Amino acid sequence: MVSSLTLGRLADIARNVKDEEKKKFGKIIYLIKGFKELYSNHSYKLKLTANGRSKAFRAQILLITTTNSVGGFISFNPEASYDDDYLHVFWLKRFSPLSLITYLRYFVTGNLKNASGVRYFKTKSVKIEGLSDQTIEARIDGDPAMCVPFTVQTQPDFLQVIVPKT
């Protein structure tokens, strides 16, 4: 079960934070490392296959969510719901210090998919491949995960919850 999967600079930031730094500085260390990462222009060449189509592109950030909540923001994507059985895929081609304020405003208000430079689609399954020799590691809900290539897909009705009558 996955709430969010990231590739690219967001995953790079999380990967570069050491356990000792998290213990010493808390969550603020992610902001510190994030500001440092903002000044790199590193991007990844990827190929996504979904909804019967494939697209190759360069991206600095790839984010896949399964709910309307990301990073504690419960209205990140009002179109998404925990039971809609869709993967919500966002990618940002370029991410710079100047664009940070714009993206944050769209992120917090639940409109990231409407920001200039952001691509968005929803799908039931997406295959992600790297188109270079570099290793590209994903993070799932902030934790280290697999490297590309891989496929992510929804599993409708996978988890059944029994709730007692009140």
Rosetta silent file (secondary structure, phi, psi, omega in degrees, C-alpha in Angstrom):
SEQUENCE: MVSSLTLGRLADIARNVKDEEKKKFGKIIYLIKGFKELYSNHSYKLKLTANGRSKAFRAQILLITTTNSVGGFISFNPEASYDDDYLHVFWLKRFSPLSLITYLRYFVTGNLKNASGVRYFKTKSVKIEGLSDQTIEARIDGDPAMCVPFTVQTQPDFLQVIVPKT
SCORE:     score description
SCORE:     0.000 S_00000001
   1 L     0.000  131.965 -174.501    0.000    0.000    0.000 S_00000001
   2 L  -130.208  135.414  171.696    1.417    3.320   -1.088 S_00000001
   3 L   -94.135  -46.213  177.952    0.356    6.873   -0.387 S_00000001
   4 E  -146.842  147.276  177.087    3.078    8.551   -2.441 S_00000001
   5 E  -128.478  132.330  179.254    6.018    7.546   -4.593 S_00000001
   6 E  -125.879  149.262  171.538    8.700   10.014   -5.639 S_00000001
   7 E  -133.885  155.054  173.848   11.568   10.010   -8.106 S_00000001
   8 E    95.489 -146.996 -170.935   14.035   12.736   -8.866 S_00000001
   9 H   -64.841  -34.355  176.077   15.078   15.639   -6.745 S_00000001
  10 H   -62.861  -44.044  177.769   12.546   15.027   -3.955 S_00000001
  11 H   -65.841  -37.827  178.735   13.831   11.483   -3.591 S_00000001
  12 H   -61.673  -42.677  179.250   17.418   12.771   -3.798 S_00000001
  13 H   -60.123  -50.599 -178.809   16.776   15.187   -0.917 S_00000001
  14 H   -61.970  -39.750 -179.042   15.314   12.451    1.282 S_00000001
  15 H   -66.186  -31.338 -176.783   18.117   10.035    0.372 S_00000001
  16 L   -83.005   -4.164  176.925   20.761   12.608    1.329 S_00000001
  17 L   -89.850  121.075 -179.371   19.379   13.082    4.851 S_00000001
  18 L   -85.925  152.867  179.464   21.228   10.836    7.300 S_00000001
  19 H   -56.627  -40.396  179.761   19.568    9.286   10.352 S_00000001
  20 H   -62.197  -38.343  178.863   21.936   11.196   12.654 S_00000001
  21 H   -66.841  -40.193  178.171   20.886   14.475   11.006 S_00000001
  22 H   -62.277  -41.733  179.810   17.181   13.635   11.455 S_00000001
  23 H   -66.052  -40.082 -175.951   17.766   12.902   15.146 S_00000001
  24 H   -76.282  -43.071 -172.004   19.785   16.077   15.678 S_00000001
  25 H  -108.984  -13.801 -177.246   17.768   18.578   13.603 S_00000001
  26 L    73.916 -157.132 -175.758   14.340   16.976   13.154 S_00000001
  27 L   -66.568  -19.289 -179.295   12.267   17.646   10.043 S_00000001
  28 H   -61.337  -23.522 -179.831   13.981   20.999    9.433 S_00000001
  29 H   -62.251  -30.500  178.056   16.928   19.074    7.958 S_00000001
  30 H   -65.391  -38.699  176.718   14.781   18.292    4.907 S_00000001
  31 H   -65.841  -43.071  179.998   14.350   22.033    4.259 S_00000001
  32 H   -60.604  -49.902  179.113   18.074   22.641    4.681 S_00000001
  33 H   -65.627  -34.688  179.702   18.976   19.838    2.256 S_00000001
  34 H   -63.689  -42.714  178.628   16.136   20.924   -0.022 S_00000001
  35 H   -63.686  -38.291  176.864   17.484   24.456   -0.389 S_00000001
  36 H   -62.817  -43.164 -178.921   20.897   23.043   -1.271 S_00000001
  37 H   -66.664  -28.222 -179.586   19.298   20.758   -3.882 S_00000001
  38 H   -57.577  -29.430 -175.714   17.396   23.708   -5.401 S_00000001
  39 L   -88.551    1.104  172.454   20.602   25.047   -6.848 S_00000001
  40 L   -92.433  154.670 -179.701   21.406   21.891   -8.766 S_00000001
  41 L  -113.424   31.851 -174.667   19.929   21.532  -12.219 S_00000001
  42 L   -73.325  131.253  175.811   19.845   17.743  -12.129 S_00000001
  43 L  -134.156  167.867 -177.975   17.112   16.017  -14.114 S_00000001
  44 E  -122.088  138.243  175.636   16.294   12.459  -15.092 S_00000001
  45 E   -92.258  117.744 -174.014   15.452   11.110  -18.517 S_00000001
  46 E  -126.338  162.198  171.471   12.425    8.853  -18.083 S_00000001
  47 E  -131.267  124.073  176.454    9.894    6.951  -20.098 S_00000001
  48 E  -109.847  137.475  173.743    6.364    6.504  -18.754 S_00000001
  49 E  -123.606  120.302 -178.668    3.877    4.067  -20.226 S_00000001
  50 E  -159.198  152.767  176.594    0.267    4.464  -19.120 S_00000001
  51 L    51.250   35.880  176.848   -3.218    4.496  -20.562 S_00000001
  52 L    77.296    9.040 -179.575   -1.955    2.812  -23.744 S_00000001
  53 E  -132.624  153.593  176.132    0.641    5.508  -24.510 S_00000001
  54 E  -120.859  147.003  178.237    4.347    6.023  -23.884 S_00000001
  55 E  -144.458  130.354  173.864    6.202    9.286  -23.434 S_00000001
  56 E  -101.105  140.012 -177.002    9.912    9.980  -23.004 S_00000001
  57 E  -164.916  168.555  172.595   10.867   13.212  -21.239 S_00000001
  58 E  -103.711  136.902  178.670   13.243   14.875  -18.806 S_00000001
  59 E  -142.846  146.883  173.815   11.952   15.584  -15.323 S_00000001
  60 L   -94.691  -27.191  179.243   13.394   16.874  -12.115 S_00000001
  61 E  -139.743  133.590  171.379   10.513   15.570  -10.002 S_00000001
  62 E  -126.432  127.390 -178.499    8.057   12.714  -10.514 S_00000001
  63 E  -130.548  128.568  175.334    5.328   12.230   -7.899 S_00000001
  64 E  -120.985  126.355 -179.988    2.680    9.516   -7.862 S_00000001
  65 E  -123.159  157.887  177.003   -0.066    9.690   -5.228 S_00000001
  66 L  -118.900   -2.431  179.932   -3.023    7.515   -4.328 S_00000001
  67 L  -136.706 -178.393  177.577   -4.853    9.929   -2.030 S_00000001
  68 L   -88.833    3.680 -176.114   -5.584   13.631   -1.699 S_00000001
  69 L  -115.535  130.082  175.396   -2.972   13.972    1.068 S_00000001
  70 E  -139.731  128.866  176.435    0.777   14.457    0.578 S_00000001
  71 L    58.315   30.217  179.571    3.247   15.477    3.247 S_00000001
  72 L    88.908   -7.477  176.836    0.474   16.309    5.710 S_00000001
  73 E   -88.144  108.388 -171.483   -1.414   18.570    3.285 S_00000001
  74 L   -80.627   -6.075  176.594   -4.850   16.947    3.211 S_00000001
  75 L  -121.688   35.173 -179.171   -6.110   18.863    0.200 S_00000001
  76 L   -57.495  -44.421 -179.832   -3.071   18.414   -2.040 S_00000001
  77 L  -138.831   89.577 -176.771   -5.196   17.006   -4.883 S_00000001
  78 L   -56.953  -21.190  179.203   -8.945   17.421   -4.272 S_00000001
  79 L   -72.874  -22.133 -176.539   -9.626   15.238   -7.335 S_00000001
  80 L   -90.399  152.749  177.425   -7.977   12.244   -5.627 S_00000001
  81 L  -147.650  149.476 -178.026   -9.546   10.003   -3.038 S_00000001
  82 L   -60.495  -20.067 -177.783   -8.250    6.980   -1.147 S_00000001
  83 L  -116.915   20.903 -179.925  -10.896    4.810   -2.827 S_00000001
  84 L   -85.580   -7.150  177.603  -10.913    6.140   -6.395 S_00000001
  85 L    61.592   30.458  177.095   -8.569    3.345   -7.600 S_00000001
  86 L  -122.430  150.867  166.431   -6.357    5.752   -9.554 S_00000001
  87 E   -95.209  131.517  179.155   -2.711    6.689   -9.478 S_00000001
  88 E  -106.681  113.979 -170.031   -2.320   10.458   -9.766 S_00000001
  89 E  -108.696  125.817  177.412    0.911   11.214  -11.623 S_00000001
  90 E  -122.897  139.148  168.868    2.653   14.614  -11.544 S_00000001
  91 E  -139.647  142.107  179.529    5.941   15.545  -13.133 S_00000001
  92 E  -114.376  121.173 -178.741    7.856   18.790  -13.087 S_00000001
  93 L   -69.734  -45.116 -178.693   10.265   19.365  -15.895 S_00000001
  94 L  -131.983  142.590 -179.361   12.142   22.177  -14.167 S_00000001
  95 L  -140.917  111.632 -175.632   12.314   23.165  -10.542 S_00000001
  96 L  -125.883  167.257  177.174   14.274   26.265   -9.579 S_00000001
  97 H   -56.788  -35.968 -179.619   14.536   28.555   -6.554 S_00000001
  98 H   -69.739  -33.450 -179.349   12.381   31.105   -8.378 S_00000001
  99 H   -80.853  -13.396 -176.713    9.648   28.592   -9.144 S_00000001
 100 H   -55.420  -47.481 -177.893    9.577   27.310   -5.543 S_00000001
 101 H   -62.102  -43.739  178.971    7.170   29.993   -4.299 S_00000001
 102 H   -62.738  -49.164 -179.097    4.790   29.420   -7.206 S_00000001
 103 H   -63.145  -40.452  178.695    4.837   25.643   -6.822 S_00000001
 104 H   -60.917  -41.770  179.163    4.377   25.866   -3.040 S_00000001
 105 H   -61.724  -46.670  178.340    1.316   28.088   -3.494 S_00000001
 106 H   -65.907  -38.629 -179.210   -0.226   25.629   -5.963 S_00000001
 107 H   -61.964  -51.538 -175.494    0.794   22.654   -3.777 S_00000001
 108 H   -66.975  -32.051 -178.211   -0.777   24.018   -0.578 S_00000001
 109 L   -90.291    2.661  176.996   -4.009   25.080   -2.301 S_00000001
 110 L    79.051   24.064 -177.057   -4.501   21.732   -4.046 S_00000001
 111 L  -124.591   25.832 -176.479   -3.867   23.046   -7.533 S_00000001
 112 H   -56.052  -36.846 -177.853   -0.386   21.772   -8.399 S_00000001
 113 H   -64.085  -15.357  179.674   -1.671   20.153  -11.582 S_00000001
 114 H   -95.117   -5.086 -178.412   -2.629   23.641  -12.837 S_00000001
 115 L   -73.336  145.148  177.070    0.815   25.185  -12.340 S_00000001
 116 L   -62.096  133.710  179.169    2.863   26.097  -15.385 S_00000001
 117 L    89.649   -1.853  178.624    5.497   23.430  -16.063 S_00000001
 118 E  -105.731  132.515  174.676    3.583   20.667  -14.255 S_00000001
 119 E  -108.980  142.959 -176.806    2.150   17.724  -16.162 S_00000001
 120 E  -143.278  140.732  168.785   -0.597   15.615  -14.605 S_00000001
 121 E  -155.766  164.711  174.785   -2.615   12.554  -15.504 S_00000001
 122 E  -122.431  150.573 -173.656   -4.359    9.724  -13.729 S_00000001
 123 E  -157.083  166.745  174.510   -4.124    6.050  -14.547 S_00000001
 124 L   -92.276  -21.452 -177.513   -4.644    2.568  -13.133 S_00000001
 125 E  -153.451  141.880  176.938   -1.094    1.465  -14.011 S_00000001
 126 E  -142.731  130.941  174.622    2.160    3.167  -14.980 S_00000001
 127 E   -99.902  131.570 -178.032    5.469    1.674  -16.086 S_00000001
 128 E  -119.847  125.452  178.959    8.513    3.820  -15.334 S_00000001
 129 E  -127.695  146.796  172.279   11.832    3.326  -17.106 S_00000001
 130 E   -90.450  143.523 -179.097   15.085    5.240  -17.008 S_00000001
 131 L  -112.425   29.008  174.904   16.575    6.237  -20.346 S_00000001
 132 L  -144.014  178.473 -179.122   20.153    6.694  -19.175 S_00000001
 133 L   -81.987  -10.267 -176.539   22.802    4.637  -17.394 S_00000001
 134 L   -71.885  148.690  176.382   22.283    6.378  -14.057 S_00000001
 135 L   -79.937  129.396  179.693   20.601    4.564  -11.181 S_00000001
 136 L  -120.451  110.544 -176.908   17.264    6.148  -10.311 S_00000001
 137 E   -98.784  134.893  176.025   15.922    5.170   -6.906 S_00000001
 138 E   -89.349  162.536  170.926   12.315    5.712   -5.878 S_00000001
 139 E  -125.973  135.814  177.233   11.058    6.545   -2.408 S_00000001
 140 E  -114.773  120.091 -178.526    7.725    5.249   -1.157 S_00000001
 141 L    50.365   36.709  176.800    6.108    7.297    1.592 S_00000001
 142 L    88.739   -9.881 -177.637    9.556    8.762    2.287 S_00000001
 143 E  -100.480  151.001  177.507   11.359    5.438    2.632 S_00000001
 144 E   -56.447  142.815 -179.120   13.921    3.930    0.224 S_00000001
 145 E  -138.300 -151.458 -175.126   12.335    1.702   -2.394 S_00000001
 146 E   -80.962  168.070  175.359   13.164    0.088   -5.711 S_00000001
 147 E  -102.474  154.263  177.063   15.105    1.435   -8.674 S_00000001
 148 L   -66.166  149.715    6.476   13.673    1.903  -12.157 S_00000001
 149 L   -86.700  151.147  173.944   12.427    0.122  -14.169 S_00000001
 150 E  -160.798  166.268  177.834    9.218   -0.845  -12.362 S_00000001
 151 E  -122.153  136.431  176.050    5.457   -0.797  -12.752 S_00000001
 152 E  -115.370  133.811  178.290    2.992    0.652  -10.259 S_00000001
 153 E  -146.123  155.735  177.556   -0.644   -0.342  -10.432 S_00000001
 154 L   -81.560  155.426  175.419   -3.798   -0.117   -8.386 S_00000001
 155 L  -128.462   88.055 -178.759   -5.454   -3.167   -6.867 S_00000001
 156 L   -56.973  141.948  177.582   -9.164   -2.350   -6.464 S_00000001
 157 L    56.277   29.242 -179.279  -10.836   -3.854   -3.390 S_00000001
 158 L   -67.489  -39.532 -176.645   -7.483   -5.209   -2.189 S_00000001
 159 L  -115.183  122.289  176.576   -8.148   -4.367    1.436 S_00000001
 160 L  -104.396  132.336 -178.967  -11.489   -5.048    3.050 S_00000001
 161 L  -113.258  129.649  177.008  -12.259   -3.280    6.287 S_00000001
 162 L  -104.477  122.704 -177.264  -14.867   -4.550    8.698 S_00000001
 163 L  -113.997  127.451  179.584  -16.367   -1.841   10.870 S_00000001
 164 L   -68.692  151.992  175.181  -18.527   -2.766   13.856 S_00000001
 165 L   -69.438  142.860 -179.943  -22.001   -1.306   14.128 S_00000001
 166 L  -104.156    0.000    0.000  -22.164    1.530   16.581 S_00000001
